[in-house]
Short mmCIF file of C-alpha atoms in Angstrom, two decimals:
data_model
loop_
_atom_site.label_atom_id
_atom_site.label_comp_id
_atom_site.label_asym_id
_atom_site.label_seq_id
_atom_site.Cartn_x
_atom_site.Cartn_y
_atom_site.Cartn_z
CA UNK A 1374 39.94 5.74 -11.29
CA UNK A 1375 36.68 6.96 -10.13
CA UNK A 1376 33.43 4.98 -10.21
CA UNK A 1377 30.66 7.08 -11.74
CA UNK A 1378 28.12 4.40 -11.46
CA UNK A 1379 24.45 6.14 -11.19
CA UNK A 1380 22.64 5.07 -8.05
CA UNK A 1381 19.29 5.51 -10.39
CA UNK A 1382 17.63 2.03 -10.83
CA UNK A 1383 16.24 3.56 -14.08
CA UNK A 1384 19.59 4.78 -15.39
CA UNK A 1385 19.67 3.20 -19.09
CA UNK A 1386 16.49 1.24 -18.31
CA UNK A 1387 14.45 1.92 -21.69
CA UNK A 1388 10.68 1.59 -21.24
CA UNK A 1389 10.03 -1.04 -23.13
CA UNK A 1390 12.78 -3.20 -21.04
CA UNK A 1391 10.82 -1.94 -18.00
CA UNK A 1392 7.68 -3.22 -19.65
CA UNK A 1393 8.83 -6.36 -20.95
CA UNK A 1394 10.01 -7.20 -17.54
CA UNK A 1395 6.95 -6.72 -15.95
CA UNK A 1396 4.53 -8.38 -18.71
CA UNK A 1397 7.05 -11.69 -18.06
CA UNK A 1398 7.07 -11.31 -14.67
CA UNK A 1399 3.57 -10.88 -13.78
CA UNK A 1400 1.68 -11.21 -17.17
CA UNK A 1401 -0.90 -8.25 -18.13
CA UNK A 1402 -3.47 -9.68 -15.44
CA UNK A 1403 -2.04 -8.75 -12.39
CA UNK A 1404 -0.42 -5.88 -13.86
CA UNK A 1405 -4.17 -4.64 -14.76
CA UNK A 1406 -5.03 -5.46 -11.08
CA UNK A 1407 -1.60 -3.52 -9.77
CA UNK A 1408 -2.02 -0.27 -12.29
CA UNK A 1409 -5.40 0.29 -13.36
CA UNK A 1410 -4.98 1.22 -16.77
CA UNK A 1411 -7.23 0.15 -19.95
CA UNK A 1412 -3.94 -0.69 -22.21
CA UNK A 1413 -3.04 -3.59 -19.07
CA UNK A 1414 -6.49 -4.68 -19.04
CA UNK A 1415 -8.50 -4.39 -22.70
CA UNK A 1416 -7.14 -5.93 -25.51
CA UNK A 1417 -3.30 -5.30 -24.20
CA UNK A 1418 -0.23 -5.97 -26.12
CA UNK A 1419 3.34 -4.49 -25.63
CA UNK A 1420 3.20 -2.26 -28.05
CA UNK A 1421 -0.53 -0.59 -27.38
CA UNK A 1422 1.16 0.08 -23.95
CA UNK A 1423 4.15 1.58 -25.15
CA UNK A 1424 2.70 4.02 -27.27
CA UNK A 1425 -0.19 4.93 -24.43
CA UNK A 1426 3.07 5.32 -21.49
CA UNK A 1427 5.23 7.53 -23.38
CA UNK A 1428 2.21 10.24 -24.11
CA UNK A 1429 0.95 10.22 -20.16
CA UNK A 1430 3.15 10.69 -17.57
CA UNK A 1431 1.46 9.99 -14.66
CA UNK A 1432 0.92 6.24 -16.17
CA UNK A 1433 4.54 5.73 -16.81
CA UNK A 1434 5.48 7.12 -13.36
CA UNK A 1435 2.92 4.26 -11.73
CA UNK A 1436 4.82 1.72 -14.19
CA UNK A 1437 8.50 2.73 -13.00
CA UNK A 1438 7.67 2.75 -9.73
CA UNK A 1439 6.31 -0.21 -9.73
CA UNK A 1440 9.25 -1.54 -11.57
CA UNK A 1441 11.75 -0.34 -8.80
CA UNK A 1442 9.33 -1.98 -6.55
CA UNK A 1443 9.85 -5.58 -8.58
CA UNK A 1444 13.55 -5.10 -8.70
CA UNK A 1445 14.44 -7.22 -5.99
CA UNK A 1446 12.08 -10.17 -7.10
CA UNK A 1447 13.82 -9.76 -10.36
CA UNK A 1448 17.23 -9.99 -9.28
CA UNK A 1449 15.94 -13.51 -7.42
CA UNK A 1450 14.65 -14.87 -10.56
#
């Protein structure tokens, strides 16, 4: 039996998951300070960012990236 396992860390990673992940990892401070984006730094909640990710791309590319970047730390915790 094969093993069709993707090699994609984002593979059935939704975005909130991703978010939530980050948020309790590094709070919405540092991820202000790491992604310079108003819904990290004024006023943010989970869902504010949610809704302002999944309608601009190039935000939600800085946030997955960033996200594959944390994996490792993640894994430690």
């Amino acid at each position: 039996m094969e093993n069709n396992k993707s090699k994609d860390p984002l593979h059935g990673v939704t975005l909130q998951n991703i978010l939530d992940q980050l948020v309790l990892f590094y709070g919405f401070v540092t991820l202000g300070e790491l992604i310079k984006i108003k819904c990290f730094t004024d006023n943010p909640s989970i869902k504010s960012s949610l809704t302002f990710l999944r309608k601009t791309d190039w935000a939600r590319k800085k946030v997955e990236e960033l996200y594959i970047r944390t994996l490792p730390k993640l894994a430690e915790v």
